[in-house]
Short mmCIF file of N, CA and C in Angstrom, two decimals:
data_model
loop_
_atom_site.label_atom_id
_atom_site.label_comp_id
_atom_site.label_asym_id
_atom_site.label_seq_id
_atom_site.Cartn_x
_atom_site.Cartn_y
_atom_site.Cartn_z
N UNK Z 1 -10.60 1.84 -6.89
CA UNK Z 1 -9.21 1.75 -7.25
C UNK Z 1 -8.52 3.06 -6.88
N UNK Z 2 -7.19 2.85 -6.56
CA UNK Z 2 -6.00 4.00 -5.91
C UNK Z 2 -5.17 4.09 -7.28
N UNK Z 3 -4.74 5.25 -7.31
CA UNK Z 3 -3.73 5.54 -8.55
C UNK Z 3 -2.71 6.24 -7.28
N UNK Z 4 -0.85 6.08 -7.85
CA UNK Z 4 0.07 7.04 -7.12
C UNK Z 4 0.52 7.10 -8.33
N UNK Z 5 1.46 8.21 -8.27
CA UNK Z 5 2.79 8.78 -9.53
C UNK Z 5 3.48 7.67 -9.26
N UNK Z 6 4.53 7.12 -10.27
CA UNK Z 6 5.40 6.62 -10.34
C UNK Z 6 6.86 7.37 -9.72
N UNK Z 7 6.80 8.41 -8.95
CA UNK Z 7 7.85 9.38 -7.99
C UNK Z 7 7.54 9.47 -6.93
N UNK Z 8 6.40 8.68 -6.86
CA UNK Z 8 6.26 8.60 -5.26
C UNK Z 8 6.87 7.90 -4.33
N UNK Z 9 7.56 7.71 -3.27
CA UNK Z 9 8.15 7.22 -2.43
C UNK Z 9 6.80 5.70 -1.76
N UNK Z 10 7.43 5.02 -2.07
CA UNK Z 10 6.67 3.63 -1.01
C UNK Z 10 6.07 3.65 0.45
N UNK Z 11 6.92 4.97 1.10
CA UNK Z 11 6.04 5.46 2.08
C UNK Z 11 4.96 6.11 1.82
N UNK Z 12 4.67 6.58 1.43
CA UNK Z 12 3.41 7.40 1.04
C UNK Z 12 1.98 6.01 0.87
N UNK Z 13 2.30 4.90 0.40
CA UNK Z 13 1.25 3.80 0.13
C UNK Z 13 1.51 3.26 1.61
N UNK Z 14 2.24 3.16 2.19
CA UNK Z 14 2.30 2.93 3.59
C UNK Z 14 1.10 3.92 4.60
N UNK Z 15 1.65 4.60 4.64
CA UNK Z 15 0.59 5.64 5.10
C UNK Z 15 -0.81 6.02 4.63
N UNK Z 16 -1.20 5.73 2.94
CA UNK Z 16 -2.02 5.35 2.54
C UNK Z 16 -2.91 4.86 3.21
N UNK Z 17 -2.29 3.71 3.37
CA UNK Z 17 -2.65 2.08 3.55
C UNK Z 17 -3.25 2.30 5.29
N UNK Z 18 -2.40 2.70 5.96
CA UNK Z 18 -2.60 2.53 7.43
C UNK Z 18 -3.75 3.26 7.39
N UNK Z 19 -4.05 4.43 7.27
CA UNK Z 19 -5.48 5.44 7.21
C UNK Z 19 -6.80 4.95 7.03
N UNK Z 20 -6.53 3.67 5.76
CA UNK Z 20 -7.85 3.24 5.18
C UNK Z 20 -7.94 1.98 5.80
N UNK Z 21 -7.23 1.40 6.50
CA UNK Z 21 -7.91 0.38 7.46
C UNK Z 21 -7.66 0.47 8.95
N UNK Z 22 -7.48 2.07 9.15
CA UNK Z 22 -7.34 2.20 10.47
C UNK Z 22 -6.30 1.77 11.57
N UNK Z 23 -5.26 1.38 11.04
CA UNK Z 23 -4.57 0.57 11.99
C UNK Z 23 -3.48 1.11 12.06
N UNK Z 24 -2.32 0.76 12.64
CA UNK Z 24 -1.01 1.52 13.10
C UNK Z 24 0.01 0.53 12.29
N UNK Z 25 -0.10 -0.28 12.39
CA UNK Z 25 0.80 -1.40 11.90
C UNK Z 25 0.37 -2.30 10.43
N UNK Z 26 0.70 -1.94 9.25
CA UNK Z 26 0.62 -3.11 8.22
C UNK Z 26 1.57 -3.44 7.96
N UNK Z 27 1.67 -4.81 7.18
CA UNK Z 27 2.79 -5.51 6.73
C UNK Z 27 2.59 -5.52 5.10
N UNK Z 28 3.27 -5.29 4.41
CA UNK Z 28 3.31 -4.71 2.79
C UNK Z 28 4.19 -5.96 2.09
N UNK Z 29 3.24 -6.22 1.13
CA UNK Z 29 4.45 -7.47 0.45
C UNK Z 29 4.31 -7.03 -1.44
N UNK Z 30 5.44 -7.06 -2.05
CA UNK Z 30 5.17 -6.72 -3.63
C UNK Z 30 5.18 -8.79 -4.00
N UNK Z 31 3.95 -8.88 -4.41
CA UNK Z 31 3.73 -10.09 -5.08
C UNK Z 31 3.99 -11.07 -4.24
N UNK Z 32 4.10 -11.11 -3.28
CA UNK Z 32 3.74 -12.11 -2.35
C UNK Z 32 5.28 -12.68 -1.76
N UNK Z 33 6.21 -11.69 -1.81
CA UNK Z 33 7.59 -11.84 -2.21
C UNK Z 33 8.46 -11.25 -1.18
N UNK Z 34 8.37 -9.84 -1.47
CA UNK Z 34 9.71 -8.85 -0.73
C UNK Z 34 8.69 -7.66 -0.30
N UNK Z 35 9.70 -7.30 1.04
CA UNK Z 35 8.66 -6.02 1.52
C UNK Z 35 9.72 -4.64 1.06
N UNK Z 36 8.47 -4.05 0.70
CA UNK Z 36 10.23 -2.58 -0.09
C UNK Z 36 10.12 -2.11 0.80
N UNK Z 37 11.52 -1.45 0.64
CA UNK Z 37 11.88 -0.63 1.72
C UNK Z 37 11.47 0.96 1.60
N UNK Z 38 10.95 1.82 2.33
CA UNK Z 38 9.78 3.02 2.58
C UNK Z 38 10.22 3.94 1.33
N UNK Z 39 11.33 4.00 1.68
CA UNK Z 39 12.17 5.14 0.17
C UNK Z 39 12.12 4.52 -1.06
N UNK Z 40 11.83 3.69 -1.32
CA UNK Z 40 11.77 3.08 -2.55
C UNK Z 40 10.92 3.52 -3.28
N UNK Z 41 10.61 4.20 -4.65
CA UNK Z 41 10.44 4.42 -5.45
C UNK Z 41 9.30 3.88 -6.22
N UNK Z 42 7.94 4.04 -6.60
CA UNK Z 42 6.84 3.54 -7.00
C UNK Z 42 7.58 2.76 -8.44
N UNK Z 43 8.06 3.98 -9.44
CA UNK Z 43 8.82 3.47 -10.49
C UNK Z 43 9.39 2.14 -10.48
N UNK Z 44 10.31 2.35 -9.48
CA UNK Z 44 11.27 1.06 -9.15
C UNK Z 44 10.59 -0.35 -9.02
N UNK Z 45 9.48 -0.24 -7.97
CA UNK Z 45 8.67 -1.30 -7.86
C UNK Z 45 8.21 -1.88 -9.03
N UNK Z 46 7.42 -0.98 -9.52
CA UNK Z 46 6.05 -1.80 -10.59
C UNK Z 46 7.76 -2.26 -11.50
N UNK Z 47 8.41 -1.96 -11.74
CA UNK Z 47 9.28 -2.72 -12.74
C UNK Z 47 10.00 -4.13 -12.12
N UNK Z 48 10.17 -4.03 -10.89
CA UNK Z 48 10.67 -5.41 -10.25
C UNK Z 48 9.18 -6.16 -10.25
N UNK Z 49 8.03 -5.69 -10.10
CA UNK Z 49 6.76 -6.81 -9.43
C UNK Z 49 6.37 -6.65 -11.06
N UNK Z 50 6.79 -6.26 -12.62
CA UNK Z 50 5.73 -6.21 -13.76
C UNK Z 50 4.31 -6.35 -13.59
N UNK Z 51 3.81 -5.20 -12.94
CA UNK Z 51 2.34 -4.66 -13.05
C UNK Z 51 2.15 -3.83 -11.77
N UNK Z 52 1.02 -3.27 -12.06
CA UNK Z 52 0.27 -1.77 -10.85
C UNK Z 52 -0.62 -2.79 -9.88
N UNK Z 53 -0.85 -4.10 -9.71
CA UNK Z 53 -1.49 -4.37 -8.53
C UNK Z 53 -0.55 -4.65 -7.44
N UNK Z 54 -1.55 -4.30 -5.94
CA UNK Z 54 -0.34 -4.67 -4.89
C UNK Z 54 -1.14 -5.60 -4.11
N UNK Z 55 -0.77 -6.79 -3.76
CA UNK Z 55 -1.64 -7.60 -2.69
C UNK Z 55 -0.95 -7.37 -1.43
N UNK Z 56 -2.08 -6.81 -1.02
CA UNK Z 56 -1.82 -6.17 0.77
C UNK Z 56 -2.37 -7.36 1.76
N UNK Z 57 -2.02 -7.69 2.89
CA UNK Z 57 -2.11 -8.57 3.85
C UNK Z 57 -2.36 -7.68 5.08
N UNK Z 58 -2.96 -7.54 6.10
CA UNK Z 58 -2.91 -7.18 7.34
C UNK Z 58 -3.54 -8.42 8.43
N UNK Z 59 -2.06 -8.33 9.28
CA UNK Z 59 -2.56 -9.39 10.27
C UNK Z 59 -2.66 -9.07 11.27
N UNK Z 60 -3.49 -9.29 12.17
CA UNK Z 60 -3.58 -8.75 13.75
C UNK Z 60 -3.18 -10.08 14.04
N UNK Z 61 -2.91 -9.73 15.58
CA UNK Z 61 -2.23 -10.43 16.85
C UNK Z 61 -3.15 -11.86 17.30
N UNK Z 62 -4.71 -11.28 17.09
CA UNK Z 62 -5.72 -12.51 18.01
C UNK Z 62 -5.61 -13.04 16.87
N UNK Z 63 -5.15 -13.66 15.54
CA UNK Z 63 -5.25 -14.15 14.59
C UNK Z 63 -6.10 -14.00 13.63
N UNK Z 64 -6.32 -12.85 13.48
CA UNK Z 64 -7.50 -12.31 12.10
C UNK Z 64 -6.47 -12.66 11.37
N UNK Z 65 -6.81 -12.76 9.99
CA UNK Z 65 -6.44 -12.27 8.52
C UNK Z 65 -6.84 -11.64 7.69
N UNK Z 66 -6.40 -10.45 7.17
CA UNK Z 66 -7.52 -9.81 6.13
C UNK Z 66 -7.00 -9.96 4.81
N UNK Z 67 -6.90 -10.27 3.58
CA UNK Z 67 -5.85 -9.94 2.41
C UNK Z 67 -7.32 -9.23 1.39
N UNK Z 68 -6.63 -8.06 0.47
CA UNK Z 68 -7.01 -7.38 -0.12
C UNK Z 68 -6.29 -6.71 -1.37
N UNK Z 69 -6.46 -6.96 -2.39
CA UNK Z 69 -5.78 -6.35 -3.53
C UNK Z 69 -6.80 -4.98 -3.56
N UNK Z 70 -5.20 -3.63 -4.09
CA UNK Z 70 -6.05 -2.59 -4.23
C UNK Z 70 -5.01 -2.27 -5.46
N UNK Z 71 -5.57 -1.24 -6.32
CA UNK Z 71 -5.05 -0.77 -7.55
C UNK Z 71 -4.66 0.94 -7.04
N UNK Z 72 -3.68 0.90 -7.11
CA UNK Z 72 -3.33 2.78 -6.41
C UNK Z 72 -3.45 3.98 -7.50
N UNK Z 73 -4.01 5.04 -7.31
CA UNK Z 73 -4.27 5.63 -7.99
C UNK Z 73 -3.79 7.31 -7.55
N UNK Z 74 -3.63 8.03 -7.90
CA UNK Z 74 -2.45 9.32 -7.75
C UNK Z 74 -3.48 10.51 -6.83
N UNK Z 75 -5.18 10.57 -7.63
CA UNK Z 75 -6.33 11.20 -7.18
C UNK Z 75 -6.69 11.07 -5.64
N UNK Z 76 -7.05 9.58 -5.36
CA UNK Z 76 -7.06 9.22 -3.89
C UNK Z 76 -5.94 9.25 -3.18
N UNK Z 77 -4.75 8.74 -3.34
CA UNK Z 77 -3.58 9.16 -2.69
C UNK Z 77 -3.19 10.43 -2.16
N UNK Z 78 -4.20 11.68 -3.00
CA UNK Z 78 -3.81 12.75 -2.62
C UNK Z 78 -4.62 13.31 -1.40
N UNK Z 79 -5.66 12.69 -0.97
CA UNK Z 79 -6.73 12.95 -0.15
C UNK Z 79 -6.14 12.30 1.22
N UNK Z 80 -6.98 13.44 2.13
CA UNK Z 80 -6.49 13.74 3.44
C UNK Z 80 -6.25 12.58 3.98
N UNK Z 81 -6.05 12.06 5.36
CA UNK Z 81 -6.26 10.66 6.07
C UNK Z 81 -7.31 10.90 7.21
N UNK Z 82 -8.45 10.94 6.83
CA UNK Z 82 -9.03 10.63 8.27
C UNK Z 82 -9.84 9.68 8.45
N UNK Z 83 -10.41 9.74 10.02
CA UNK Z 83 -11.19 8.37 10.32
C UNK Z 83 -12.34 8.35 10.04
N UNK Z 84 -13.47 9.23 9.98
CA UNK Z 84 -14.98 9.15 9.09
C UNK Z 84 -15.04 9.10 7.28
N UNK Z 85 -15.04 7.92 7.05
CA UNK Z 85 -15.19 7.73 5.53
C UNK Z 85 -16.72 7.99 5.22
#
């Protein structure tokens, strides 16, 4: 599980996000609903979606699908981005 502050900007889980599955491009949805927009506000969110899970989707082009719920957390968020895990 991921923890962020609730002052964190929505970009930051963006970038998160891209690091830990390697890819350049994800598509971000709060509850299966609306994609926020990057400046948006962690705060802001969890009060429009009522709760800290985010179900993430990444789709490639040849037609993979991956979907993955992750729980964000403030500790890992703060750690570097690189490609050897």
């Amino acid at each position: 599980m991921f923890q962020i502050g609730g002052n964190e900007k929505f970009a930051k889980v963006i970038e998160f996000l891209r690091c830990q599955i390697h890819q350049d491009t994800v598509f971000l949805y709060v509850n299966s609903v609306f994609s926020p927009n990057p400046d948006e506000l962690i705060n802001d969110l969890t009060l429009e979606s009522m709760g800290s899970w985010w179900s993430i989707t990444h789709h490639r082009w040849h037609g993979v699908e991956r979907c993955t719920s992750w729980k964000l957390t403030s500790a890992n968020m703060e750690k570097p981005c690189t490609t050897n895990f």
